[in-house]
Coordinates of C-alpha atoms in Angstrom, one line a residue:
M285 CA 27.8 56.9 28.2
R286 CA 26.5 53.9 26.0
L287 CA 25.5 53.3 22.4
V288 CA 22.9 50.3 22.3
K289 CA 22.2 48.6 19.0
V290 CA 19.4 46.0 19.1
N291 CA 18.7 43.7 16.3
A292 CA 15.2 42.4 16.5
P293 CA 12.9 40.2 14.4
E294 CA 10.9 42.1 11.5
G295 CA 8.1 44.0 13.0
S296 CA 9.4 44.1 16.7
G297 CA 10.9 47.5 16.2
E298 CA 8.1 49.3 17.7
K299 CA 7.9 47.2 20.9
V300 CA 11.8 47.8 21.5
A301 CA 11.3 51.5 20.7
Q302 CA 8.4 51.7 23.2
V303 CA 10.5 50.1 25.9
A304 CA 13.1 52.7 25.3
F305 CA 10.5 55.5 25.6
D306 CA 9.0 54.0 28.8
V307 CA 12.4 54.3 30.6
G308 CA 12.9 57.9 29.6
I309 CA 14.9 57.8 26.5
S310 CA 13.7 60.6 24.3
Q311 CA 14.5 59.3 20.9
V312 CA 15.6 56.3 18.9
T313 CA 16.9 55.5 15.5
T314 CA 15.2 52.6 13.6
D315 CA 16.3 50.8 10.4
Q316 CA 16.1 47.5 8.5
L317 CA 18.9 45.3 7.6
E318 CA 19.3 42.0 5.7
V319 CA 20.8 39.2 7.5
R320 CA 22.6 36.3 5.5
H321 CA 23.2 33.0 7.0
A322 CA 25.9 30.5 6.1
N323 CA 23.4 28.0 4.8
G324 CA 22.0 30.7 2.2
E325 CA 19.1 31.8 4.1
R326 CA 18.2 35.5 4.5
E327 CA 15.8 37.4 6.9
M328 CA 15.2 40.8 7.6
K329 CA 16.0 42.6 10.8
D330 CA 14.5 45.5 12.7
V331 CA 17.6 47.8 13.9
I332 CA 16.9 50.1 16.9
D333 CA 19.9 52.5 17.8
V334 CA 20.0 54.2 21.2
Q335 CA 22.4 56.8 22.2
T336 CA 22.2 57.7 26.1
A337 CA 23.7 58.0 29.4
T338 CA 24.9 54.9 31.3
P339 CA 22.1 54.6 33.8
T340 CA 19.5 55.1 31.3
A341 CA 20.9 52.6 29.1
K342 CA 21.0 50.1 32.1
A343 CA 17.3 50.9 32.6
F344 CA 16.5 50.2 28.9
L345 CA 18.6 46.9 28.8
D346 CA 17.2 45.6 32.0
A347 CA 13.6 46.2 30.8
L348 CA 14.1 44.9 27.5
M349 CA 15.8 41.7 28.4
A350 CA 13.0 41.1 31.0
A351 CA 10.1 42.0 28.5
P352 CA 7.9 38.9 27.8
F353 CA 8.6 39.3 23.8
F354 CA 12.4 39.1 24.2
D355 CA 14.0 35.9 23.0
A356 CA 17.8 35.7 23.1
E357 CA 17.8 33.3 20.2
K358 CA 15.9 35.8 18.0
Y359 CA 17.5 39.3 19.3
S360 CA 21.1 40.3 19.6
I361 CA 22.4 43.3 21.4
N362 CA 25.5 45.3 21.0
V363 CA 26.5 47.7 23.5
R364 CA 29.5 50.1 23.0
Q365 CA 31.0 52.9 25.2
P366 CA 32.1 56.1 23.2
R367 CA 34.7 58.5 24.1
S368 CA 32.2 61.5 23.7
L369 CA 28.5 61.7 22.8
V370 CA 27.1 65.0 21.4
A371 CA 23.2 64.7 21.8
R372 CA 20.2 66.7 22.8
E373 CA 20.8 66.0 26.6
P374 CA 23.3 68.2 28.5
P375 CA 26.7 66.9 29.3
P376 CA 26.1 66.6 33.2
R377 CA 23.3 64.1 32.4
V378 CA 24.6 62.3 29.3
T379 CA 28.0 61.7 31.1
W380 CA 26.5 60.4 34.3
P381 CA 28.7 57.3 34.9
L382 CA 26.7 55.2 37.4
V383 CA 25.1 52.5 37.1
E384 CA 26.5 50.5 34.4
P385 CA 24.1 48.1 32.5
T386 CA 23.7 44.7 34.3
I387 CA 24.8 42.9 31.1
D388 CA 28.1 44.7 30.9
I389 CA 29.0 43.6 34.3
F390 CA 27.9 40.2 33.7
E391 CA 29.9 39.6 30.7
E392 CA 32.9 41.5 32.0
L393 CA 33.1 39.1 34.9
W394 CA 32.7 36.0 32.7
Q395 CA 35.6 37.3 30.5
F396 CA 37.9 37.7 33.6
S397 CA 36.7 34.4 35.2
L398 CA 37.9 32.1 32.2
V399 CA 40.9 29.9 33.0
T400 CA 42.9 30.4 30.0
Y401 CA 47.0 29.9 29.3
G402 CA 47.2 33.7 30.0
F403 CA 45.5 33.6 33.2
I404 CA 47.6 30.9 34.4
G405 CA 50.7 32.4 33.2
R406 CA 49.7 36.0 34.9
V407 CA 48.8 34.2 38.2
L408 CA 52.0 31.9 38.3
I409 CA 54.4 34.5 37.4
A410 CA 52.8 37.1 39.8
A411 CA 53.0 34.4 42.6
M412 CA 56.6 33.8 42.0
L413 CA 57.4 37.7 42.0
L414 CA 55.5 37.9 45.2
A415 CA 57.2 35.0 46.8
Y416 CA 60.6 36.5 46.1
G417 CA 59.6 39.8 47.4
M418 CA 58.3 38.1 50.5
I419 CA 61.3 36.0 51.1
Q420 CA 63.8 39.0 50.5
Q421 CA 61.5 41.5 52.1
Q422 CA 61.4 43.7 49.0
L423 CA 58.3 45.7 48.8
L424 CA 58.6 46.8 45.2
I425 CA 58.9 43.4 43.9
M426 CA 55.9 42.4 46.1
L427 CA 53.9 45.2 44.5
G428 CA 55.1 44.2 41.0
G429 CA 53.7 40.7 41.7
L430 CA 50.3 42.0 43.2
L431 CA 49.6 44.5 40.2
F432 CA 48.6 42.0 37.6
L433 CA 47.0 39.5 39.9
P434 CA 43.6 38.8 38.4
L435 CA 41.7 37.9 41.8
L436 CA 39.2 40.4 42.3
P437 CA 37.2 39.7 39.4
L438 CA 36.9 36.0 40.4
L439 CA 35.3 36.8 43.7
L440 CA 33.1 39.6 42.2
A441 CA 32.0 36.9 39.8
I442 CA 30.9 34.7 42.7
G443 CA 28.9 37.6 44.5
F444 CA 27.5 39.0 41.3
G445 CA 26.4 35.2 40.2
L446 CA 24.9 34.4 43.5
W447 CA 22.9 37.6 43.6
T448 CA 21.6 37.5 40.2
R449 CA 21.0 33.6 40.4
Q450 CA 23.6 33.3 37.4
W451 CA 24.8 29.9 38.9
R452 CA 27.1 29.1 36.2
L453 CA 28.8 32.3 36.4
A454 CA 29.3 32.0 40.3
A455 CA 30.5 28.3 39.7
Q456 CA 33.2 29.7 37.2
G457 CA 34.3 32.2 39.5
V458 CA 34.7 29.5 42.2
F459 CA 36.7 27.3 39.7
A460 CA 38.9 29.8 38.6
F461 CA 39.5 31.1 42.3
L462 CA 40.6 27.7 43.3
V463 CA 42.9 27.5 40.4
A464 CA 44.4 30.8 41.1
L465 CA 44.8 29.6 44.7
A466 CA 46.7 26.4 43.8
L467 CA 48.8 28.4 41.5
L468 CA 49.7 31.0 44.3
V469 CA 50.8 28.1 46.8
F470 CA 52.5 26.3 44.0
G471 CA 54.5 29.6 43.0
G472 CA 55.6 30.2 46.7
A473 CA 56.7 26.7 46.9
V474 CA 58.7 26.8 43.7
V475 CA 60.7 30.1 44.7
A476 CA 61.1 28.8 48.1
L477 CA 62.9 25.7 46.6
M478 CA 65.5 28.0 44.9
A479 CA 65.8 30.5 47.6
T480 CA 67.6 30.6 50.9
P481 CA 65.7 30.7 54.2
P482 CA 64.5 32.6 56.3
L483 CA 61.2 34.0 55.2
Q484 CA 61.7 37.7 56.1
Y485 CA 58.1 38.8 55.5
N486 CA 56.1 38.8 58.8
Q487 CA 53.6 41.9 58.4
H488 CA 50.2 40.0 58.9
N489 CA 47.2 41.8 59.9
G490 CA 44.9 40.5 62.7
L491 CA 41.5 38.9 62.2
L492 CA 39.5 42.2 62.7
V493 CA 41.8 44.6 60.8
S494 CA 41.7 42.0 57.8
F495 CA 37.9 41.8 58.0
L496 CA 37.6 45.6 57.9
I497 CA 39.9 46.0 55.1
S498 CA 38.1 43.3 53.0
L499 CA 34.8 44.8 54.0
G500 CA 36.1 48.0 52.3
V501 CA 37.5 46.2 49.3
G502 CA 34.4 44.4 48.6
I503 CA 32.1 47.5 48.8
A504 CA 34.5 49.7 46.6
A505 CA 35.1 46.8 44.1
G506 CA 31.4 46.5 43.6
L507 CA 30.9 50.2 43.2
A508 CA 33.9 50.4 40.8
T509 CA 32.9 47.7 38.4
A510 CA 29.2 49.4 38.2
D511 CA 30.9 53.0 37.6
D512 CA 32.2 54.0 34.3
V513 CA 34.9 56.0 36.1
G514 CA 35.7 53.6 39.0
R515 CA 39.4 53.1 39.4
R516 CA 39.3 49.2 39.3
E517 CA 43.1 48.6 39.1
M518 CA 43.7 50.2 42.4
I519 CA 41.0 48.5 44.2
G520 CA 42.2 45.3 42.5
L521 CA 45.7 45.8 43.9
A522 CA 44.1 46.1 47.5
A523 CA 42.1 43.0 46.8
A524 CA 45.3 41.1 45.7
A525 CA 47.2 42.3 48.8
Q526 CA 44.4 40.7 51.0
M527 CA 44.0 37.4 49.0
A528 CA 47.3 36.6 47.5
I529 CA 49.7 37.0 50.2
L530 CA 48.7 34.2 52.7
P531 CA 48.6 31.5 50.0
V532 CA 52.1 32.4 48.9
W533 CA 53.1 32.6 52.4
F534 CA 51.8 29.0 53.0
G535 CA 53.6 27.8 49.8
I536 CA 56.9 29.1 51.2
C537 CA 56.3 27.8 54.5
F538 CA 55.8 24.2 53.1
V539 CA 59.4 24.4 52.1
F540 CA 61.0 26.6 54.6
G541 CA 58.8 25.3 57.8
F542 CA 56.5 27.6 59.6
P543 CA 58.3 30.5 61.5
V544 CA 58.9 29.5 65.1
L545 CA 58.6 33.1 66.3
D546 CA 55.3 33.7 64.6
T547 CA 52.7 33.8 67.4
T548 CA 49.9 33.3 65.0
S549 CA 49.3 29.7 64.1
P550 CA 48.9 28.4 60.5
A551 CA 45.1 27.5 61.4
Q552 CA 44.6 31.3 62.4
H553 CA 46.3 32.4 59.1
A554 CA 44.0 30.1 57.3
L555 CA 40.8 31.4 59.2
T556 CA 41.9 35.0 58.2
F557 CA 42.1 34.0 54.6
G558 CA 38.6 32.3 54.7
V559 CA 37.3 35.5 56.4
N560 CA 38.8 37.8 53.9
T561 CA 37.4 35.8 51.0
L562 CA 33.9 35.4 52.3
T563 CA 33.8 39.2 53.4
I564 CA 34.8 40.4 49.8
I565 CA 32.2 38.1 48.3
T566 CA 29.3 39.2 50.7
A567 CA 30.1 42.9 50.5
A568 CA 30.3 42.8 46.7
L569 CA 27.0 40.9 46.7
C570 CA 25.3 43.4 48.9
T571 CA 26.7 46.3 46.8
Y572 CA 25.2 45.0 43.7
A573 CA 22.0 44.3 45.3
L574 CA 21.8 47.9 46.5
L575 CA 22.9 49.2 43.0
G576 CA 19.8 47.5 41.6
M577 CA 21.4 44.8 39.6
R578 CA 18.5 42.6 38.2
G579 CA 18.9 38.9 37.7
D580 CA 15.5 38.5 35.9
A581 CA 16.8 40.3 32.8
L582 CA 19.8 38.2 32.7
R583 CA 17.9 35.0 33.0
H584 CA 16.1 35.9 29.8
F585 CA 19.3 36.7 28.1
T586 CA 21.1 33.5 29.1
Q587 CA 18.3 31.1 28.8
G588 CA 18.9 30.5 25.1
A589 CA 22.6 30.0 25.5
S590 CA 21.9 27.5 28.3
Q591 CA 19.6 25.4 26.0
E592 CA 22.2 25.4 23.3
N593 CA 24.9 24.0 25.6

């Protein structure tokens, strides 16, 4: 369910309302408000409120942002997700959770891909917990570290950005992923310096098994981010297990030395990690394509922001 509020230039309310009607929305609410600027200027805005199901909101927003009259510098859009919505539409229709608006996914992935102090702290602490659990072969500690690793949104940002041609989002996802990768290796090495060998963890999957798991994770992650009821945290745990264990393992081995009894070479482990990464990105990209994520709408929306920067 979505509540969409559009602030449009005065006189544009009819155009926005017609876009809503064209995608199947039965009614909209219109109003006018006065906008005051810090420099003392005032202007009137047409306000259009829409209450509808999630997929209809996606169709409306995609159509609006792709419309020739839409200008991100003159229009503002506020999308909210209510707990309940009592409307003319029956509950089975109004509560239909799939597919989320493209702009919702776009801004959510941007938010998760920003490298902040919180991001660095979460990744580093998670890496150290994971490293200690691997050295001591303590599954619960390993799970504790994997639970709050924010790796999955970074790979999704790359796939989503590539499909919708939002190159800045894709580049931000790559940058954040490289930072996370460095922190994982560093965290593993730091714990290894304070611990006593040997490294007890040796449960590595083969290349084919890793590929199949990553394929499933990428598809499920793409579906979950586009679904109001998707259990993203559980899929995030699966992705973290695929993506975090090997970098931390390398960090530990840089201190302890690579296990002599391990029949798989470090190069093969690195290859498996690369396959996992590319598979999740590609699977998510294809999922977003099949779900109808539209890059043309986002290009209209982000054009103004790009010019300002």
